[in-house]
Structure formats: structure tokens, C-alpha cells
Amino acid sequence: MCGRFTQLLTWQQIHDLYELPAMAVPSLLQPRYNGAPTQNFALCRMYPEVIRAVGLLRWGLIPFWAKDATMGSRLINARAETVHEKPSFRRSFKSRRCLIPADGWFEWQSQGGEKQPYFLTIPNEGPLSFAGLWDAWTQEGHIWETFTIITTQSCPDLRNVHHRQPAIVRPQDFDAWLDPETPESVLLQLVRLPHEGPFDRRAVSRRVNNSRNDDAAILQPWDGCAD
């Protein structure tokens, strides 16, 4: 699964990454060193006019048919193997796909009865683009836009840390992932084949276990001393 990730890119870096047209965006993008569900993150999606655009959406997908917002806390990830079939995701998989820019993510490995957190990234720490889905849910006239991150089986290099990893879309596949006309078979292939890396990993402090700890020190290598 993917339950925490970092998003430290500026708006300009995100625009450059996705080759977006110039448009007005919020002047400040809050850095997420220890990004957690229910927080807002930047993502790239396709509008009906077939124009790439960025937005700030809440992590934890609330399907359009949900009775209340609590469902979002259970839908932070969608499995690549079943994303096209599950009622919570299948409509979004057909027409509301997105790319979530990230620098890396955290996983926990069991060690001697405890869980050691690791920060996982690619050399030079990204940027990466996670495959995601978004949806819009309305309550009392207010529209909530939310997203989920698709996960797939881990590549061999990461299996000793965790058996799942985010589905990572390569830049050459951005168009296919966002295009509403891409066949389902192609989409499934994009998210089911795990990114092979190479990946860098480093043990980090257990401070990451508390999402209120959201600072640059979270990413420093852990030296084995008490947190």
C-alpha cells in the first residue's frame, strides 16, 4: 500500500513536469514531507476540453454515490488488479484518471517485532508520478474533490520492504494514462507492471509515524539512536 508520501515540488516544477499550459494557480504550494490521507495534494488531470490542468484535491477517494465522507478514509489506495471492477473505482478508472507528482513514499518493514520506516525514492529523489483516480462528491451544495493512489505488486528490489508499491507512470506514458480514449487493456498494463527502479531506500526516524511531524528532518537518514 501507499499510506504516506512526499510532495515537495513547486508549482513551476509541476507545470514543467506535465508540460502544462500557463494558467493561474495558487501562489503557494504547501510542502508535504510526511503527506498523509485527508490532506490536500497537487495533481494533474485532464479536463473535458482535453487540456491538462493542475488542482488541489483531498487524499482519500469519496465515490460520487457515497452516503457520507467517512468512506474516503478507507479508499486511499486502489489495487491495480481490480481497479477496473470495484464499484468505488470503476467509473473513475474509465474517465477520471490523474497523475500525482511525488518525490518518494514511506513503507514500514518488520524488524525484531517493531516496524522500521523507510523512505523510498529514485536516484536524485524524483520526481515520480503516481497513477491515481479522482472523483467529485456533493454534500449540501458543497463539492468535495478527492483522489486515490493506485498500487501494484512490488518489483523484486522492493519486496523485502513491502509487497505493494505505488503504480508509477513514466513520462512517455502520461498521454496514454490521461487520454479518455485509451483502451482499458492498455491502462491496466500501465499500472500492473511495477516500476523497476532503480530505487534508493533509507531508514528514517519513527517520527514519521505521526503525521503531525511534517518537516525536512523526517527525511534524514536514521542513525539507529532513539527517536
mmCIF file of C-alpha atoms in Angstrom:
data_model
loop_
_atom_site.group_PDB
_atom_site.id
_atom_site.type_symbol
_atom_site.label_atom_id
_atom_site.label_comp_id
_atom_site.label_asym_id
_atom_site.label_seq_id
_atom_site.Cartn_x
_atom_site.Cartn_y
_atom_site.Cartn_z
ATOM 1 C CA MET A 1 0.000 0.000 0.000
ATOM 2 C CA CYS A 2 0.961 3.656 -0.014
ATOM 3 C CA GLY A 3 -0.101 5.491 3.130
ATOM 4 C CA ARG A 4 2.416 8.349 3.239
ATOM 5 C CA PHE A 5 4.360 10.204 0.564
ATOM 6 C CA THR A 6 6.281 13.396 -0.006
ATOM 7 C CA GLN A 7 5.345 16.213 -2.346
ATOM 8 C CA LEU A 8 7.965 18.957 -2.291
ATOM 9 C CA LEU A 9 7.717 20.272 -5.845
ATOM 10 C CA THR A 10 6.862 23.875 -6.638
ATOM 11 C CA TRP A 11 4.033 24.851 -8.958
ATOM 12 C CA GLN A 12 6.603 25.687 -11.615
ATOM 13 C CA GLN A 13 8.219 22.255 -11.340
ATOM 14 C CA ILE A 14 4.805 20.592 -11.631
ATOM 15 C CA HIS A 15 3.928 22.678 -14.676
ATOM 16 C CA ASP A 16 7.235 21.750 -16.284
ATOM 17 C CA LEU A 17 6.842 18.059 -15.426
ATOM 18 C CA TYR A 18 3.447 17.801 -17.133
ATOM 19 C CA GLU A 19 4.063 20.428 -19.836
ATOM 20 C CA LEU A 20 1.002 22.343 -18.723
ATOM 21 C CA PRO A 21 -0.319 25.477 -20.394
ATOM 22 C CA ALA A 22 0.155 28.688 -18.450
ATOM 23 C CA MET A 23 -2.721 29.300 -16.053
ATOM 24 C CA ALA A 24 -3.461 30.884 -12.721
ATOM 25 C CA VAL A 25 -2.613 28.661 -9.757
ATOM 26 C CA PRO A 26 -2.302 29.290 -6.022
ATOM 27 C CA SER A 27 0.893 31.208 -5.297
ATOM 28 C CA LEU A 28 1.938 28.866 -2.506
ATOM 29 C CA LEU A 29 2.019 25.094 -2.538
ATOM 30 C CA GLN A 30 2.471 23.656 0.935
ATOM 31 C CA PRO A 31 5.382 21.188 1.021
ATOM 32 C CA ARG A 32 4.450 17.739 2.305
ATOM 33 C CA TYR A 33 7.402 15.980 3.922
ATOM 34 C CA ASN A 34 5.111 13.453 5.579
ATOM 35 C CA GLY A 35 1.959 13.666 3.495
ATOM 36 C CA ALA A 36 -0.993 11.736 4.893
ATOM 37 C CA PRO A 37 -4.596 10.884 3.964
ATOM 38 C CA THR A 38 -7.218 13.678 4.281
ATOM 39 C CA GLN A 39 -4.593 16.287 3.339
ATOM 40 C CA ASN A 40 -4.629 18.219 0.066
ATOM 41 C CA PHE A 41 -2.117 17.459 -2.689
ATOM 42 C CA ALA A 42 -1.453 18.800 -6.171
ATOM 43 C CA LEU A 43 -2.262 16.556 -9.111
ATOM 44 C CA CYS A 44 -2.577 16.691 -12.864
ATOM 45 C CA ARG A 45 -5.749 15.647 -14.653
ATOM 46 C CA MET A 46 -7.477 16.098 -17.975
ATOM 47 C CA TYR A 47 -10.445 18.412 -18.292
ATOM 48 C CA PRO A 48 -13.301 17.741 -20.765
ATOM 49 C CA GLU A 49 -11.688 20.169 -23.187
ATOM 50 C CA VAL A 50 -8.737 17.725 -23.335
ATOM 51 C CA ILE A 51 -6.433 20.175 -21.595
ATOM 52 C CA ARG A 52 -4.081 19.131 -18.826
ATOM 53 C CA ALA A 53 -4.647 21.082 -15.633
ATOM 54 C CA VAL A 54 -3.488 21.014 -12.036
ATOM 55 C CA GLY A 55 -5.626 21.073 -8.934
ATOM 56 C CA LEU A 56 -5.507 20.603 -5.184
ATOM 57 C CA LEU A 57 -7.511 17.560 -4.114
ATOM 58 C CA ARG A 58 -8.030 15.708 -0.833
ATOM 59 C CA TRP A 59 -6.405 12.283 -0.431
ATOM 60 C CA GLY A 60 -8.980 9.560 0.176
ATOM 61 C CA LEU A 61 -11.475 8.986 -2.629
ATOM 62 C CA ILE A 62 -15.156 9.567 -1.890
ATOM 63 C CA PRO A 63 -17.219 7.986 -4.697
ATOM 64 C CA PHE A 64 -19.951 10.176 -6.141
ATOM 65 C CA TRP A 65 -22.588 7.797 -4.730
ATOM 66 C CA ALA A 66 -21.227 7.638 -1.146
ATOM 67 C CA LYS A 67 -23.641 8.379 1.692
ATOM 68 C CA ASP A 68 -21.047 10.215 3.779
ATOM 69 C CA ALA A 69 -17.429 11.392 3.669
ATOM 70 C CA THR A 70 -16.071 8.737 6.024
ATOM 71 C CA MET A 71 -15.734 6.339 3.097
ATOM 72 C CA GLY A 72 -12.727 8.319 1.886
ATOM 73 C CA SER A 73 -10.537 7.184 4.784
ATOM 74 C CA ARG A 74 -10.848 3.603 3.530
ATOM 75 C CA LEU A 75 -10.117 4.406 -0.113
ATOM 76 C CA ILE A 76 -6.641 5.953 -0.075
ATOM 77 C CA ASN A 77 -5.379 3.176 -2.386
ATOM 78 C CA ALA A 78 -6.864 1.171 -5.259
ATOM 79 C CA ARG A 79 -5.399 -2.174 -6.303
ATOM 80 C CA ALA A 80 -4.294 -2.326 -9.944
ATOM 81 C CA GLU A 81 -5.585 -5.881 -10.213
ATOM 82 C CA THR A 82 -9.219 -4.915 -9.528
ATOM 83 C CA VAL A 83 -9.434 -1.143 -10.077
ATOM 84 C CA HIS A 84 -11.497 -1.540 -13.248
ATOM 85 C CA GLU A 85 -14.103 -3.712 -11.488
ATOM 86 C CA LYS A 86 -14.607 -2.322 -7.981
ATOM 87 C CA PRO A 87 -17.752 -0.158 -7.661
ATOM 88 C CA SER A 88 -15.778 2.513 -5.797
ATOM 89 C CA PHE A 89 -13.293 2.966 -8.625
ATOM 90 C CA ARG A 90 -14.570 1.685 -11.951
ATOM 91 C CA ARG A 91 -16.237 4.924 -13.099
ATOM 92 C CA SER A 92 -13.180 6.984 -12.210
ATOM 93 C CA PHE A 93 -10.910 4.445 -13.892
ATOM 94 C CA LYS A 94 -12.823 4.976 -17.129
ATOM 95 C CA SER A 95 -12.881 8.752 -17.173
ATOM 96 C CA ARG A 96 -11.224 10.382 -14.150
ATOM 97 C CA ARG A 97 -7.586 9.367 -14.106
ATOM 98 C CA CYS A 98 -4.840 11.607 -12.793
ATOM 99 C CA LEU A 99 -1.120 11.862 -12.095
ATOM 100 C CA ILE A 100 0.134 12.641 -8.594
ATOM 101 C CA PRO A 101 3.636 14.173 -8.518
ATOM 102 C CA ALA A 102 5.810 12.903 -5.673
ATOM 103 C CA ASP A 103 9.411 12.793 -4.516
ATOM 104 C CA GLY A 104 9.056 9.406 -2.811
ATOM 105 C CA TRP A 105 6.992 7.415 -0.332
ATOM 106 C CA PHE A 106 7.288 5.622 3.002
ATOM 107 C CA GLU A 107 6.922 1.948 3.860
ATOM 108 C CA TRP A 108 7.408 0.059 7.104
ATOM 109 C CA GLN A 109 9.446 -3.138 7.423
ATOM 110 C CA SER A 110 9.044 -5.508 10.370
ATOM 111 C CA GLN A 111 12.312 -5.860 12.275
ATOM 112 C CA GLY A 112 12.519 -7.726 15.549
ATOM 113 C CA GLY A 113 8.918 -7.169 16.481
ATOM 114 C CA GLU A 114 8.981 -3.489 15.527
ATOM 115 C CA LYS A 115 8.333 -1.658 12.278
ATOM 116 C CA GLN A 116 11.146 0.402 10.822
ATOM 117 C CA PRO A 117 10.057 3.145 8.387
ATOM 118 C CA TYR A 118 11.934 3.569 5.114
ATOM 119 C CA PHE A 119 11.840 6.377 2.593
ATOM 120 C CA LEU A 120 11.754 5.011 -0.965
ATOM 121 C CA THR A 121 12.616 7.090 -3.998
ATOM 122 C CA ILE A 122 14.572 7.012 -7.237
ATOM 123 C CA PRO A 123 18.123 8.384 -7.560
ATOM 124 C CA ASN A 124 18.173 12.166 -7.046
ATOM 125 C CA GLU A 125 14.743 11.855 -5.377
ATOM 126 C CA GLY A 126 12.337 12.088 -8.249
ATOM 127 C CA PRO A 127 10.129 13.463 -9.446
ATOM 128 C CA LEU A 128 7.802 10.475 -9.704
ATOM 129 C CA SER A 129 4.231 10.377 -10.988
ATOM 130 C CA PHE A 130 1.832 8.032 -9.213
ATOM 131 C CA ALA A 131 -1.175 6.758 -11.140
ATOM 132 C CA GLY A 132 -4.335 7.987 -9.488
ATOM 133 C CA LEU A 133 -8.094 8.365 -9.801
ATOM 134 C CA TRP A 134 -10.294 11.241 -8.707
ATOM 135 C CA ASP A 135 -13.982 11.804 -8.113
ATOM 136 C CA ALA A 136 -16.366 14.560 -7.046
ATOM 137 C CA TRP A 137 -18.851 14.121 -4.191
ATOM 138 C CA THR A 138 -21.550 16.635 -3.321
ATOM 139 C CA GLN A 139 -22.970 17.314 0.130
ATOM 140 C CA GLU A 140 -25.378 20.148 0.874
ATOM 141 C CA GLY A 141 -24.220 22.060 -2.156
ATOM 142 C CA HIS A 142 -20.506 21.679 -1.374
ATOM 143 C CA ILE A 143 -18.362 19.707 -3.836
ATOM 144 C CA TRP A 144 -15.534 17.577 -2.440
ATOM 145 C CA GLU A 145 -12.892 16.565 -4.994
ATOM 146 C CA THR A 146 -10.827 13.623 -3.781
ATOM 147 C CA PHE A 147 -8.325 11.105 -5.129
ATOM 148 C CA THR A 148 -6.798 7.690 -4.555
ATOM 149 C CA ILE A 149 -3.393 6.241 -5.460
ATOM 150 C CA ILE A 150 -3.258 3.013 -7.467
ATOM 151 C CA THR A 151 -0.889 0.354 -6.125
ATOM 152 C CA THR A 152 0.540 -2.759 -7.719
ATOM 153 C CA GLN A 153 2.809 -5.630 -6.725
ATOM 154 C CA SER A 154 6.309 -4.574 -5.748
ATOM 155 C CA CYS A 155 9.260 -5.028 -8.048
ATOM 156 C CA PRO A 156 11.902 -7.542 -6.854
ATOM 157 C CA ASP A 157 14.120 -4.770 -5.490
ATOM 158 C CA LEU A 158 11.448 -3.643 -3.002
ATOM 159 C CA ARG A 159 9.737 -6.872 -1.966
ATOM 160 C CA ASN A 160 11.781 -7.245 1.195
ATOM 161 C CA VAL A 161 10.399 -3.891 2.356
ATOM 162 C CA HIS A 162 6.765 -4.237 1.273
ATOM 163 C CA HIS A 163 4.795 -6.411 -1.144
ATOM 164 C CA ARG A 164 2.988 -3.418 -2.717
ATOM 165 C CA GLN A 165 4.221 -0.187 -4.297
ATOM 166 C CA PRO A 166 2.558 2.777 -5.983
ATOM 167 C CA ALA A 167 1.859 2.349 -9.688
ATOM 168 C CA ILE A 168 4.325 4.779 -11.285
ATOM 169 C CA VAL A 169 3.623 6.230 -14.732
ATOM 170 C CA ARG A 170 6.630 7.029 -16.906
ATOM 171 C CA PRO A 171 6.702 10.411 -18.708
ATOM 172 C CA GLN A 172 6.353 8.713 -22.093
ATOM 173 C CA ASP A 173 3.059 7.222 -20.864
ATOM 174 C CA PHE A 174 1.487 10.403 -19.455
ATOM 175 C CA ASP A 175 -0.612 10.968 -22.565
ATOM 176 C CA ALA A 176 -1.934 7.412 -22.644
ATOM 177 C CA TRP A 177 -2.832 7.458 -18.944
ATOM 178 C CA LEU A 178 -4.727 10.753 -19.121
ATOM 179 C CA ASP A 179 -6.325 10.279 -22.546
ATOM 180 C CA PRO A 180 -10.039 9.369 -22.139
ATOM 181 C CA GLU A 181 -9.859 7.280 -25.315
ATOM 182 C CA THR A 182 -7.077 4.907 -24.190
ATOM 183 C CA PRO A 183 -8.309 1.275 -24.207
ATOM 184 C CA GLU A 184 -8.795 -0.393 -20.839
ATOM 185 C CA SER A 185 -6.299 -3.134 -21.691
ATOM 186 C CA VAL A 186 -3.553 -0.535 -22.187
ATOM 187 C CA LEU A 187 -4.439 1.256 -18.952
ATOM 188 C CA LEU A 188 -4.301 -1.956 -16.958
ATOM 189 C CA GLN A 189 -0.928 -2.829 -18.413
ATOM 190 C CA LEU A 190 0.425 0.589 -17.416
ATOM 191 C CA VAL A 191 -0.499 0.164 -13.747
ATOM 192 C CA ARG A 192 0.020 -3.565 -13.287
ATOM 193 C CA LEU A 193 3.653 -3.669 -14.365
ATOM 194 C CA PRO A 194 5.678 -2.362 -11.409
ATOM 195 C CA HIS A 195 8.289 0.314 -11.956
ATOM 196 C CA GLU A 196 11.631 -1.495 -11.717
ATOM 197 C CA GLY A 197 13.613 1.480 -10.454
ATOM 198 C CA PRO A 198 16.441 1.598 -9.633
ATOM 199 C CA PHE A 199 15.270 2.759 -6.217
ATOM 200 C CA ASP A 200 17.094 4.321 -3.325
ATOM 201 C CA ARG A 201 15.969 3.499 0.180
ATOM 202 C CA ARG A 202 16.977 4.743 3.590
ATOM 203 C CA ALA A 203 15.814 4.117 7.118
ATOM 204 C CA VAL A 204 14.236 7.199 8.671
ATOM 205 C CA SER A 205 13.112 8.193 12.148
ATOM 206 C CA ARG A 206 9.930 6.770 13.642
ATOM 207 C CA ARG A 207 8.792 10.375 13.925
ATOM 208 C CA VAL A 208 7.218 9.709 10.553
ATOM 209 C CA ASN A 209 4.619 7.547 12.334
ATOM 210 C CA ASN A 210 2.895 10.740 13.483
ATOM 211 C CA SER A 211 1.607 12.778 10.543
ATOM 212 C CA ARG A 212 1.867 15.961 12.618
ATOM 213 C CA ASN A 213 5.634 15.643 12.222
ATOM 214 C CA ASP A 214 5.849 17.244 8.801
ATOM 215 C CA ASP A 215 9.302 18.787 8.432
ATOM 216 C CA ALA A 216 12.514 18.260 6.478
ATOM 217 C CA ALA A 217 14.131 16.328 9.350
ATOM 218 C CA ILE A 218 11.709 13.471 8.623
ATOM 219 C CA LEU A 219 13.758 12.589 5.536
ATOM 220 C CA GLN A 220 17.152 12.463 7.229
ATOM 221 C CA PRO A 221 18.814 9.014 7.447
ATOM 222 C CA TRP A 222 18.158 7.373 10.802
ATOM 223 C CA ASP A 223 21.347 6.513 12.682
ATOM 224 C CA GLY A 224 19.819 3.904 14.983
ATOM 225 C CA CYS A 225 19.620 6.194 18.005
ATOM 226 C CA ALA A 226 16.425 6.608 19.981
ATOM 227 C CA ASP A 227 13.848 8.881 18.333
#
